[in-house]
Coordinates of C-alpha atoms in Angstrom, one line a residue:
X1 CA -22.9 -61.4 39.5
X2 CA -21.2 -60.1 42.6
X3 CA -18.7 -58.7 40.7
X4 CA -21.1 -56.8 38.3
X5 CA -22.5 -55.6 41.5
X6 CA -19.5 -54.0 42.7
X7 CA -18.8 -52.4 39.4
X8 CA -22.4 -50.3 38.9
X9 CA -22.3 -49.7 42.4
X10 CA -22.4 -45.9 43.3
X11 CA -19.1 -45.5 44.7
X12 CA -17.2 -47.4 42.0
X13 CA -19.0 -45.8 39.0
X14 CA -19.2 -42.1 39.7
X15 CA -15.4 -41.1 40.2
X16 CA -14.9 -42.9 36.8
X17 CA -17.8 -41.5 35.1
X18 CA -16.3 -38.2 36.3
X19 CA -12.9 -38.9 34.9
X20 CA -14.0 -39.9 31.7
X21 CA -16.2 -37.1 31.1
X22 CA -13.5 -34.4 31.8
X23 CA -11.4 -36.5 29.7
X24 CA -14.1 -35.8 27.0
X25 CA -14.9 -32.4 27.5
X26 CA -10.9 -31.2 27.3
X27 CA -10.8 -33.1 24.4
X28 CA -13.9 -31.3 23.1
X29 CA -12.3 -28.0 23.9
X30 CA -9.4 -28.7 22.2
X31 CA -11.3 -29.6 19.1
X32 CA -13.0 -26.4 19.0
X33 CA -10.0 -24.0 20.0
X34 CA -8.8 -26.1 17.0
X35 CA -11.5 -25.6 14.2
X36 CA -11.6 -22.0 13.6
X37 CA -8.1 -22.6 11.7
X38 CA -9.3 -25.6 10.0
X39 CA -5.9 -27.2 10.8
X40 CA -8.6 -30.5 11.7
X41 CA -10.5 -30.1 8.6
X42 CA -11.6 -33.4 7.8
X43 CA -10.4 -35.1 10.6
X44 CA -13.2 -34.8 12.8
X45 CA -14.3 -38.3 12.7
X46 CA -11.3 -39.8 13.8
X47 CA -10.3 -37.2 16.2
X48 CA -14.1 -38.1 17.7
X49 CA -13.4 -41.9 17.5
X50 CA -9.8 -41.2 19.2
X51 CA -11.5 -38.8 22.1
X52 CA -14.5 -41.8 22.8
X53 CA -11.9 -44.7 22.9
X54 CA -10.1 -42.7 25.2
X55 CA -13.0 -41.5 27.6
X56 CA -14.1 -45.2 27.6
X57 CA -10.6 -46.7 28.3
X58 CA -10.2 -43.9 30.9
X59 CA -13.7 -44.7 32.5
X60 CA -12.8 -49.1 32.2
X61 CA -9.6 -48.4 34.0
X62 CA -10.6 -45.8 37.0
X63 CA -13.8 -48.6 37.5
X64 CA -12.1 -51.6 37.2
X65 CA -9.3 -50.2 39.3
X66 CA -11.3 -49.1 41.8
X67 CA -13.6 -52.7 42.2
X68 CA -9.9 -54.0 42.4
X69 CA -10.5 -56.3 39.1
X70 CA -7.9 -56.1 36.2
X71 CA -8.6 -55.1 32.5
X72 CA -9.4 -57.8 29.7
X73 CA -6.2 -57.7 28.0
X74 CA -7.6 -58.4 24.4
X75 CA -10.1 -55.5 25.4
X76 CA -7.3 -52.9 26.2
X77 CA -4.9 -53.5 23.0
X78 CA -8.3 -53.4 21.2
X79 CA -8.6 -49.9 22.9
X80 CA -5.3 -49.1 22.5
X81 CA -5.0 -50.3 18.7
X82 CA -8.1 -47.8 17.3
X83 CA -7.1 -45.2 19.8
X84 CA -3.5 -45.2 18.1
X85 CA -5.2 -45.9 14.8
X86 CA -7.5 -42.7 15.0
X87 CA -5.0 -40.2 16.7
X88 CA -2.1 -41.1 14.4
X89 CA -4.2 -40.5 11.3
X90 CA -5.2 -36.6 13.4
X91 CA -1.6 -36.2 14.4
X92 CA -0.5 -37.0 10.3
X93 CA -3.0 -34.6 9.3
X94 CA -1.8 -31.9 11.9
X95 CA 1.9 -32.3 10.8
X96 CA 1.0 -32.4 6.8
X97 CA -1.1 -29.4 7.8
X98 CA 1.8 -27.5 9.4
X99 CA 4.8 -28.6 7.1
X100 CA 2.8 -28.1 3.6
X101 CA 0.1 -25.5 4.5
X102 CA 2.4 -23.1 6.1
X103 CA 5.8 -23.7 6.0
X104 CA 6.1 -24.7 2.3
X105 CA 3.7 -22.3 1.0
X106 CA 5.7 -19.3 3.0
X107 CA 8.6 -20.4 1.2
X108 CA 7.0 -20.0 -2.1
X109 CA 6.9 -24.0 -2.5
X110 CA 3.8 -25.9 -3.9
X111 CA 3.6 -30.1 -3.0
X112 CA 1.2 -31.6 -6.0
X113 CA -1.6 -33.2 -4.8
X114 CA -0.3 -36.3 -6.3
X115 CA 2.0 -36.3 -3.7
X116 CA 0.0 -35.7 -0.8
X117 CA -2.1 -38.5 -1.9
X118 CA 0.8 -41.0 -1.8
X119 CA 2.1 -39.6 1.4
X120 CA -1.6 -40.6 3.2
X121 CA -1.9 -43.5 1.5
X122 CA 2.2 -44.8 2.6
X123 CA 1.7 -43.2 6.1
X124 CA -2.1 -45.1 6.7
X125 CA -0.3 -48.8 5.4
X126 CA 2.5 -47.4 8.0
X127 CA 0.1 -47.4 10.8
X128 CA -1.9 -50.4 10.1
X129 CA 1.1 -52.4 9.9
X130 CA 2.5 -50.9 13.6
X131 CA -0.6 -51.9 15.3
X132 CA -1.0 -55.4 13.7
X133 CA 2.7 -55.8 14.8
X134 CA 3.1 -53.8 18.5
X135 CA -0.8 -53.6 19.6
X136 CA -2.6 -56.4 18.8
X137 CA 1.2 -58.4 18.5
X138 CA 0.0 -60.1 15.0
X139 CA 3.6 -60.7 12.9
X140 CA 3.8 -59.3 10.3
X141 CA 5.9 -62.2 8.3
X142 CA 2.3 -64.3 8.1
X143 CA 0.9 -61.3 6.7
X144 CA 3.2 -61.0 3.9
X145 CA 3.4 -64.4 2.9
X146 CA -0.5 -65.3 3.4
X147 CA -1.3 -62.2 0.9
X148 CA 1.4 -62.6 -2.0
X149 CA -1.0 -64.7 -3.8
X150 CA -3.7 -62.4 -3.4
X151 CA -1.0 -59.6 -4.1
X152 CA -0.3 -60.7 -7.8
X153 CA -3.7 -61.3 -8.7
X154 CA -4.5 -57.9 -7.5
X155 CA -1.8 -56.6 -9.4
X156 CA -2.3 -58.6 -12.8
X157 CA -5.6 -57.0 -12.5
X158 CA -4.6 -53.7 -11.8
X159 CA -1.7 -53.4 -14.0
X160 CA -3.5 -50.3 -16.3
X161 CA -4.4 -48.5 -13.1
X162 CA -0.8 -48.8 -11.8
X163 CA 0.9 -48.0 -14.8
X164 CA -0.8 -44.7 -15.2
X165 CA -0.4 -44.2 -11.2
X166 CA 3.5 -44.8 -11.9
X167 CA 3.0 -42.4 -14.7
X168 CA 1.6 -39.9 -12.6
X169 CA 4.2 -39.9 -10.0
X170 CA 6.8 -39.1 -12.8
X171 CA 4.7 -36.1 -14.1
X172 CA 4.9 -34.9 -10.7
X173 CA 8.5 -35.6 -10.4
X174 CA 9.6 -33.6 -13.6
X175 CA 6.7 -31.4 -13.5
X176 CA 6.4 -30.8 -17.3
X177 CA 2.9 -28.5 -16.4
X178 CA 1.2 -27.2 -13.6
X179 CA -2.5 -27.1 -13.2
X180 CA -3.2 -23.9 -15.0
X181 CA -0.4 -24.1 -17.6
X182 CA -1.5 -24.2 -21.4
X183 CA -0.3 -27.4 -23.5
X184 CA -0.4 -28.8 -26.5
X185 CA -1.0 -32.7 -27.1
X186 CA -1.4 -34.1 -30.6
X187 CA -4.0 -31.5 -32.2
X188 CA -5.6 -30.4 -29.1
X189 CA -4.8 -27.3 -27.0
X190 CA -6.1 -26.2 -24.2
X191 CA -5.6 -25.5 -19.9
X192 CA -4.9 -27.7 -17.5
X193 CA -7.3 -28.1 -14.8
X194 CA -6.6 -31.2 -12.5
X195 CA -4.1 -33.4 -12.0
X196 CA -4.8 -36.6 -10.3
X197 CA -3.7 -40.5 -9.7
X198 CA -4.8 -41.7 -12.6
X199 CA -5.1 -38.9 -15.4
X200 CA -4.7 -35.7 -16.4
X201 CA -7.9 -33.5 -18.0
X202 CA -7.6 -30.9 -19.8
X203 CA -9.8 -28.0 -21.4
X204 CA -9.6 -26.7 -24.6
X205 CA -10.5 -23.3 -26.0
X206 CA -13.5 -24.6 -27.5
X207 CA -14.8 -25.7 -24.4
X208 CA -13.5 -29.5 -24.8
X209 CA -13.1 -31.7 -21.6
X210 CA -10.5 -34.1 -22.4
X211 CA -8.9 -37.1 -19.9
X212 CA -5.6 -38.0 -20.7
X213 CA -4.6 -41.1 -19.2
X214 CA -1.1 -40.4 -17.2
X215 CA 0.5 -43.2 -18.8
X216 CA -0.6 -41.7 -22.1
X217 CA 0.5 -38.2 -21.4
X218 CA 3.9 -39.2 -20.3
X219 CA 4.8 -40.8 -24.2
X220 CA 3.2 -38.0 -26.0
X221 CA 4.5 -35.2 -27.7
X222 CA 3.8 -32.4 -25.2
X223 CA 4.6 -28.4 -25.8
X224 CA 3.9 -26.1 -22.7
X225 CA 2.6 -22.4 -23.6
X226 CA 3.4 -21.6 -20.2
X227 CA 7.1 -22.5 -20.0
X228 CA 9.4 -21.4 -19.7
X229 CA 7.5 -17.8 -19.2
X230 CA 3.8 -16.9 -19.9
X231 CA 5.2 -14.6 -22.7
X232 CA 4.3 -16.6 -26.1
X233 CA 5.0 -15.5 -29.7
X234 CA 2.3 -16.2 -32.2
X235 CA 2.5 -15.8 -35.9
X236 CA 0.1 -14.8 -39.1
X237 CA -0.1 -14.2 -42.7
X238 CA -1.5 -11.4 -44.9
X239 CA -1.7 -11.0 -48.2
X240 CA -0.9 -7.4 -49.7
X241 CA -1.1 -6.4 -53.6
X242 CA 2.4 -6.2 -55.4
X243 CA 1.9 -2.6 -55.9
X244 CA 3.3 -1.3 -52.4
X245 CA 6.4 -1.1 -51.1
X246 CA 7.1 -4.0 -48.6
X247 CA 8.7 -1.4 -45.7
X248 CA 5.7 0.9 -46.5
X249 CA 3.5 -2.1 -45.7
X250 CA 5.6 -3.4 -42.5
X251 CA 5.7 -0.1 -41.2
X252 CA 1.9 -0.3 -41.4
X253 CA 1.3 -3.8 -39.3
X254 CA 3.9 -3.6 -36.9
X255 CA 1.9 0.1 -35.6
X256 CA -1.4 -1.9 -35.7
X257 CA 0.3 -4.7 -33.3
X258 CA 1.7 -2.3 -30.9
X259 CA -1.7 0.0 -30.6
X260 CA -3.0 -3.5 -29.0
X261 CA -3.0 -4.3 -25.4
X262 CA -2.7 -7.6 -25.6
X263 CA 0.5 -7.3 -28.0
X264 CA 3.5 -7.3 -25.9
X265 CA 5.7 -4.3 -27.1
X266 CA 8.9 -6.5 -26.0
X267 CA 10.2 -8.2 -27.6
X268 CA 8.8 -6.1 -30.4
X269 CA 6.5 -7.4 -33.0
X270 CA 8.4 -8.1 -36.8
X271 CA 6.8 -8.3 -40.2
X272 CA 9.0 -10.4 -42.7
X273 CA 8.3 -11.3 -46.4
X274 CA 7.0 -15.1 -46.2
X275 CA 6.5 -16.0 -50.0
X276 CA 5.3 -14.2 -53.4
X277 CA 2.2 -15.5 -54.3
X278 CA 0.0 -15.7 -58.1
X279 CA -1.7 -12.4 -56.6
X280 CA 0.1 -10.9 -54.5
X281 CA 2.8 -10.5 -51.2
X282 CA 2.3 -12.7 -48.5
X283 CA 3.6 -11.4 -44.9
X284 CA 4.6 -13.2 -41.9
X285 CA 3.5 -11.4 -38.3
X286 CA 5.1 -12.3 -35.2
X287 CA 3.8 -10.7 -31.9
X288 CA 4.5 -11.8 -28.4
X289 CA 1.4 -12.2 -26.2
X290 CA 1.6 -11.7 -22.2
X291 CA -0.1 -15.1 -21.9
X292 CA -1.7 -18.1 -24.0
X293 CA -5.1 -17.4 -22.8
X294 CA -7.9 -16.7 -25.3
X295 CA -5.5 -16.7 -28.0
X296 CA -8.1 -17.2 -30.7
X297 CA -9.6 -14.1 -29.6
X298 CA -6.3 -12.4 -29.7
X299 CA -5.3 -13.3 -32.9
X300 CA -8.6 -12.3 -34.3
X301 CA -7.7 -8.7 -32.6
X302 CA -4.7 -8.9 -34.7
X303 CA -5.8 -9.9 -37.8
X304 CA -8.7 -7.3 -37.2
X305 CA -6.9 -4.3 -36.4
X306 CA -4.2 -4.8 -39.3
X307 CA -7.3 -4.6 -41.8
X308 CA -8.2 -1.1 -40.4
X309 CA -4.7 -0.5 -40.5
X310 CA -4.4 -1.0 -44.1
X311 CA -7.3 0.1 -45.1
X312 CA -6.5 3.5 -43.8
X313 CA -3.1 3.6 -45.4
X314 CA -4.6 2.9 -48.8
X315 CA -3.4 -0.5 -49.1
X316 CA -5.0 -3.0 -50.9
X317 CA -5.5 -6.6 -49.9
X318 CA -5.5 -8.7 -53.2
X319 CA -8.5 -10.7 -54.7
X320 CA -8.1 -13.9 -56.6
X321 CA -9.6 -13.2 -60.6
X322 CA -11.4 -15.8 -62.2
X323 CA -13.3 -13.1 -64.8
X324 CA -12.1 -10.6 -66.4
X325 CA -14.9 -7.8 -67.3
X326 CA -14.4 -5.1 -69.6
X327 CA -15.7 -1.7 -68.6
X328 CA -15.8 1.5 -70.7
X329 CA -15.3 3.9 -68.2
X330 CA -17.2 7.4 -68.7
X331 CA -14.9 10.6 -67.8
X332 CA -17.9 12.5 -67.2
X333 CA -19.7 10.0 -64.9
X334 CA -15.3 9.3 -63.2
X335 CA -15.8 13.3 -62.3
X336 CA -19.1 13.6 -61.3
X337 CA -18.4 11.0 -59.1
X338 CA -16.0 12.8 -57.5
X339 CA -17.6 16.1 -57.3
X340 CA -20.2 14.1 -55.3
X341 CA -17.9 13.0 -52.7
X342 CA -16.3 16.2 -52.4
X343 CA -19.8 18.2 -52.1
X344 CA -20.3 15.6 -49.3
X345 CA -16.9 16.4 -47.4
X346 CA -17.6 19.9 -47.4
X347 CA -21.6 19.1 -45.9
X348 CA -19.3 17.4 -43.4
X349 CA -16.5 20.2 -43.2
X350 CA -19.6 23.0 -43.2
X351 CA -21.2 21.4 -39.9
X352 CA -17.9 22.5 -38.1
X353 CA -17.9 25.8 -36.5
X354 CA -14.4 26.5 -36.4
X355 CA -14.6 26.5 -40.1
X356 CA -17.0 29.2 -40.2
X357 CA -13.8 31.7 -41.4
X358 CA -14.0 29.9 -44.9
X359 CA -16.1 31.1 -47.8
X360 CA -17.6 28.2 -49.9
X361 CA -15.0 28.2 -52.4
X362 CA -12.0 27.5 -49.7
X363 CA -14.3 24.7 -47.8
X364 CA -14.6 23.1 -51.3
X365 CA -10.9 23.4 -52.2
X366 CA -10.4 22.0 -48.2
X367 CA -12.9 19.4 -48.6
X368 CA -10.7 18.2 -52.0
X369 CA -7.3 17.5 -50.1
X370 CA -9.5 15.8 -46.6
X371 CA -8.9 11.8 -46.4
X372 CA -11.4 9.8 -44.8
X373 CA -9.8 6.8 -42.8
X374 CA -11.9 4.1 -40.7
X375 CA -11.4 3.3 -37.0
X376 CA -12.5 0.2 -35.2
X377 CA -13.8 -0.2 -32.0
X378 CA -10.8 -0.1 -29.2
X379 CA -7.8 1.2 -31.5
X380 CA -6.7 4.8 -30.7
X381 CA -6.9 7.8 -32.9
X382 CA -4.5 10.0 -30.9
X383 CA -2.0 10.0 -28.5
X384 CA -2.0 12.6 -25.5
X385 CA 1.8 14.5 -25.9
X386 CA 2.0 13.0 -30.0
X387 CA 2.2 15.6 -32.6
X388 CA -0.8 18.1 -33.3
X389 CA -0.5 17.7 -37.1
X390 CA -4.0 17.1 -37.9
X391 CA -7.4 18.1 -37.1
X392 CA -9.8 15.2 -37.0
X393 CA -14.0 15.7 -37.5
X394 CA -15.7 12.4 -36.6
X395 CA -18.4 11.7 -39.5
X396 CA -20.1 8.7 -37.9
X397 CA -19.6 6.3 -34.7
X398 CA -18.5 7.3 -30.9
X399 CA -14.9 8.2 -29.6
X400 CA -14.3 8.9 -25.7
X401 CA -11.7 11.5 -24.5
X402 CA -9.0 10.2 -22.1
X403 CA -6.7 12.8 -19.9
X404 CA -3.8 11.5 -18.2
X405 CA -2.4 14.1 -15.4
X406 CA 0.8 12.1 -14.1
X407 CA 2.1 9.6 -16.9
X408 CA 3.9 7.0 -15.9
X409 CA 2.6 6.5 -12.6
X410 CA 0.3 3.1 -13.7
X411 CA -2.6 5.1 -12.6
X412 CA -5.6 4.7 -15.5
X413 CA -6.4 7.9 -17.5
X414 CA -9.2 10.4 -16.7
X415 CA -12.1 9.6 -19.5
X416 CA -13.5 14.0 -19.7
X417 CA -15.5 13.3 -22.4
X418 CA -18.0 11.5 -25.6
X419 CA -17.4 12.6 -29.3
X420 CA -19.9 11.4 -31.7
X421 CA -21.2 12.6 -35.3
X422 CA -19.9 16.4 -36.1
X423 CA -17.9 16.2 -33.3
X424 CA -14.2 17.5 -33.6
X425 CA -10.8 17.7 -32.1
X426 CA -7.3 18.3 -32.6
X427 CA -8.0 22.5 -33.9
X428 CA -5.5 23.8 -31.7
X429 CA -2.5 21.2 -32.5
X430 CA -3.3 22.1 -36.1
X431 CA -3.1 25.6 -35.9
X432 CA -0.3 26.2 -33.5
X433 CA 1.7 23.6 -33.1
X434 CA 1.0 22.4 -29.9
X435 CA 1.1 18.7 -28.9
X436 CA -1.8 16.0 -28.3
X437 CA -3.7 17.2 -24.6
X438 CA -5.4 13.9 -24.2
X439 CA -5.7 10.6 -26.3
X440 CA -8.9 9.5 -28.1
X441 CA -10.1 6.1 -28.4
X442 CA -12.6 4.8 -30.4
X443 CA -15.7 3.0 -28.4
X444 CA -17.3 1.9 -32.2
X445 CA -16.5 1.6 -36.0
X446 CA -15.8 5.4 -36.2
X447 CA -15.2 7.5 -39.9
X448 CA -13.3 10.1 -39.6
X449 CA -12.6 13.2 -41.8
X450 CA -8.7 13.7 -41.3
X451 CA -7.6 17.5 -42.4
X452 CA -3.6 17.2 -41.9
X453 CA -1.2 20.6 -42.1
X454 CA -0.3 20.5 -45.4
X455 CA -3.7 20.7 -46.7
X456 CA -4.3 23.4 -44.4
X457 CA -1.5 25.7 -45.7
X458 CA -2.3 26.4 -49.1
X459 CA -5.5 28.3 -48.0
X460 CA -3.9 30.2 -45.3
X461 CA -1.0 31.5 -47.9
X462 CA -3.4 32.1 -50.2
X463 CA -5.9 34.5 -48.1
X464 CA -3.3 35.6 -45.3
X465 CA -5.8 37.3 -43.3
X466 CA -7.8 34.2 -42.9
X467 CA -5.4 33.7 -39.9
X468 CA -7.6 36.6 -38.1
X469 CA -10.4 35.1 -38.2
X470 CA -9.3 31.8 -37.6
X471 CA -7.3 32.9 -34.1
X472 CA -10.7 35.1 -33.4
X473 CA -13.0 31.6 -33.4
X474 CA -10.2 29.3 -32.1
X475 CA -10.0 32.1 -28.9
X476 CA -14.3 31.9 -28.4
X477 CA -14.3 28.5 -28.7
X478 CA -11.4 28.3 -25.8
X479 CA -12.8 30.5 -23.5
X480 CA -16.1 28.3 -24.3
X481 CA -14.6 25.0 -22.8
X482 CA -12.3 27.2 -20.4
X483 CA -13.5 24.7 -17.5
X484 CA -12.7 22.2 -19.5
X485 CA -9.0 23.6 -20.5
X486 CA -8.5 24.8 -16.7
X487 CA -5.7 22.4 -15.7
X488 CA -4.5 22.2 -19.4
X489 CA -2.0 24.6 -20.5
X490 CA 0.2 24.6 -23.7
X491 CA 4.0 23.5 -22.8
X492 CA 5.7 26.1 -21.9
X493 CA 3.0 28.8 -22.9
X494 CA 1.9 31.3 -20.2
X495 CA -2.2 31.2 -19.6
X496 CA -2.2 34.6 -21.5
X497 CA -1.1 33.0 -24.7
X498 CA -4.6 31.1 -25.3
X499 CA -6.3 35.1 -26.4
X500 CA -6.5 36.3 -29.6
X501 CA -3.5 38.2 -30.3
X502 CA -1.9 35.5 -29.4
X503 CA -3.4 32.4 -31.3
X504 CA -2.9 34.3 -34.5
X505 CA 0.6 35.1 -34.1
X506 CA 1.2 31.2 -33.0
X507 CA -0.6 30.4 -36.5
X508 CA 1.3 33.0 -38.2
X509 CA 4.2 31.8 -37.2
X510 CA 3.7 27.9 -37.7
X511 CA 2.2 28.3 -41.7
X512 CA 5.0 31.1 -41.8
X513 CA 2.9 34.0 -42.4
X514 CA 4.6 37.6 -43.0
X515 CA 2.6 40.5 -41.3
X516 CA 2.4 41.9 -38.2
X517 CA 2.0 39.5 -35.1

């Protein structure tokens, strides 16, 4: 009781009350200069256990001290076991937080979590052991040889769950995939999204959540999209009728593949002969994508644009024929068919001002030799600095205008402008020669009336002083978009070459016109 006395007594309590609580408030203000970097995230609890064993310990010794009584010595390895306990785990967490967080990543180096794990779990046995052994002075040999029984029952038990932890540390070792590397296992494809002790899961592109145990994943036949590069080849088949040429056809589906963004143009995408079938010549495409991701959607891109692609050149995809139908066909009804369609093309060609110079009977013979080609939404229609060789009138959908002023630069093009129905471009590249000034894209299915050169000549030779007229309405309809044409000037073409005089010597020249410039 005495003693007690002397140890709450005023003199003996309030220099170690003192002590321990600047003990506890430096800690504190460690801990906070400390958090804004979260190098003690998720070590608050034992850094708080560690700071209140050692502001008690602190406050036991100054009070027993000064009452002149010594310290329980069970009570100060108890003290000094969690202390070391708690503070080692903090000081393990601050080292793993500067070696791996900083240094490593700095140098471009990535520790799998797998890893870490095992590094915690290795340094937390570590530490238990050291304080059973040189704290609370417990050997270590009675340990080991009270808990190998209970060791092999735990591991008969646990055999599945080590196997596929074993697994995991060899995944880790050879490093077949990464977390976000695509993969193949079996039949299923799809992105890795965490790897962990036990298994590996997986998504696939149709939205799949698949587990593959470790132990699993380490027999199976694996193949990584994402190795050794992100670039991957993929490969289709198309069927095209025996009547066209098989370079004609290639020529046709390797532009489609490179018009595509996501088509890498090297290595450069091939078209080779894969078999001859009962109707017709099946093709092989390969194109290289810049990565595995959404490749269903990119292959449907593919498959999509060469369609437009073929339809346009006139090529025919075949049909399998069951029936065969016999059909009389009517000469009369063939032609009045086709005097239809031409009386439509020159409604179409009529709408255009610039074609205002032509009497009825040249829009007719113009509207005879006009193709009509097919666009789908995202594939481009012209290229800025390509050849002007044909003049383009959109019959139906939308196209967008796009200007770039410093090529090359990786810098995205200037969109100036929105095409739709009766819209046109391409009138001065037609008629003099000059190249592309921007590249149109389509934004929708788009039908367009294509009027190349060579249709364009026979009129001109055959009514020479349509020229006039034609360089008289291709001058207005300059100086009407002259804001627009301000910063655009023909290569190597003074400003004054866009009048009159000008345009129809330039159109002269290019159809080869005699006469007087």
């Amino acid at each position: 009781m005495d003693d007690l006395l002397r140890l709450m007594s005023p003199a003996n309590l309030l220099p170690p009350l003192l002590y321990a609580l600047a003990a506890g408030a430096g800690l504190l203000l460690v801990f906070r200069l400390l958090r804004p970097y979260h190098t003690l995230r998720g070590l608050a609890f034992p850094y708080a256990l560690g700071a209140v064993t050692l502001a008690l310990a602190v406050f036991l010794s100054a009070n027993l001290g000064a009452a002149g009584m010594p310290m329980d010595p069970r009570l100060q390895h108890a003290l000094l076991a969690v202390l070391l306990f708690a503070w080692g785990f903090v000081g393990f967490g601050l080292a793993e937080n500067l070696l791996f967080e900083r240094m490593m990543k700095r140098g471009g180096m990535s520790v799998p979590r797998l890893v870490r794990d095992i590094a915690r779990a290795v340094a937390l046995v570590v530490a238990v052991l050291a304080t059973l052994q040189f704290v609370l002075e417990i050997p270590l040999s009675s340990i080991v040889i009270s808990s190998t029984i209970l060791s092999a029952v735990i591991g008969l038990a646990l055999q599945d769950l080590l196997k596929n932890v074993i697994a995991g540390v060899a995944l880790q070792i050879e490093r077949p995939f990464e977390v976000g590397h695509w993969i193949r296992v079996g039949q299923d494809t799809g992105k890795v999204v965490e790897m962990s002790w036990r298994a590996t899961r997986v998504i696939t592109v149709d939205g799949n959540y698949i587990i593959y145990p470790n132990a699993t994943l380490s027999q199976a036949d694996l193949v990584n999209f994402s190795l050794p590069q992100p670039l991957q080849a993929m490969h289709v088949q198309i069927a095209v009728g025996y009547t066209h040429p098989p370079n004609a056809v290639k020529r046709v589906l390797v532009e489609a593949m490179l018009s595509l963004p996501d088509v890498s143009p090297e290595p450069r995408p091939s078209v080779k002969v894969w078999a001859y079938g009962d109707y017709g010549v099946t093709y092989d495409l390969k194109f290289w994508l810049h990565s595995y991701d959404r490749h269903p959607e990119k292959r449907d891109t593919v498959m999509t644009a060469a369609w437009y692609a073929l339809h346009r050149a006139g090529i025919e995809l075949p049909l399998p024929i069951r029936q065969v139908y016999l059909h009389q066909v009517d000469p009369l009804a063939e032609a009045e068919q086709r005097q239809q369609r031409v009386a439509r093309v020159a409604a179409d060609l009529r709408r255009v001002d610039l074609l205002d110079a032509l009497d009825d009977t040249e829009v007719r013979a113009l509207a005879e030799r006009v193709q009509v080609r097919l666009y789908a939404a995202g594939e481009t229609l012209v290229r800025q600095g390509g050849p002007g060789d044909t003049f383009c009138i959109l019959r139906s959908g939308r196209v967008r205008v796009d200007v770039d002023d410093a090529p090359g630069d990786g810098a995205a093009p200037l969109t100036v402008n929105h095409l739709g129905p009766g819209d046109f471009f391409g009138e001065l590249g037609l008629l003099t020669g000059a190249p592309r000034a921007a590249t149109v894209v389509a934004e929708e299915d788009s039908e367009v009336l294509v009027v190349a050169r060579e249709d364009f000549a026979p009129l001109l030779h055959a009514n020479p002083e349509l020229a006039e007229r034609l360089g008289e309405l291709l001058a207005l309809r300059l100086r009407m978009n002259e804001a627009l044409l301000a910063n655009r000037k023909l290569p190597d073409a003074p400003p004054e070459e866009l009048s009159r005089r000008s345009l129809v010597g330039r159109i002269r020249q290019l159809f080869g016109l005699g006469g007087r410039d």
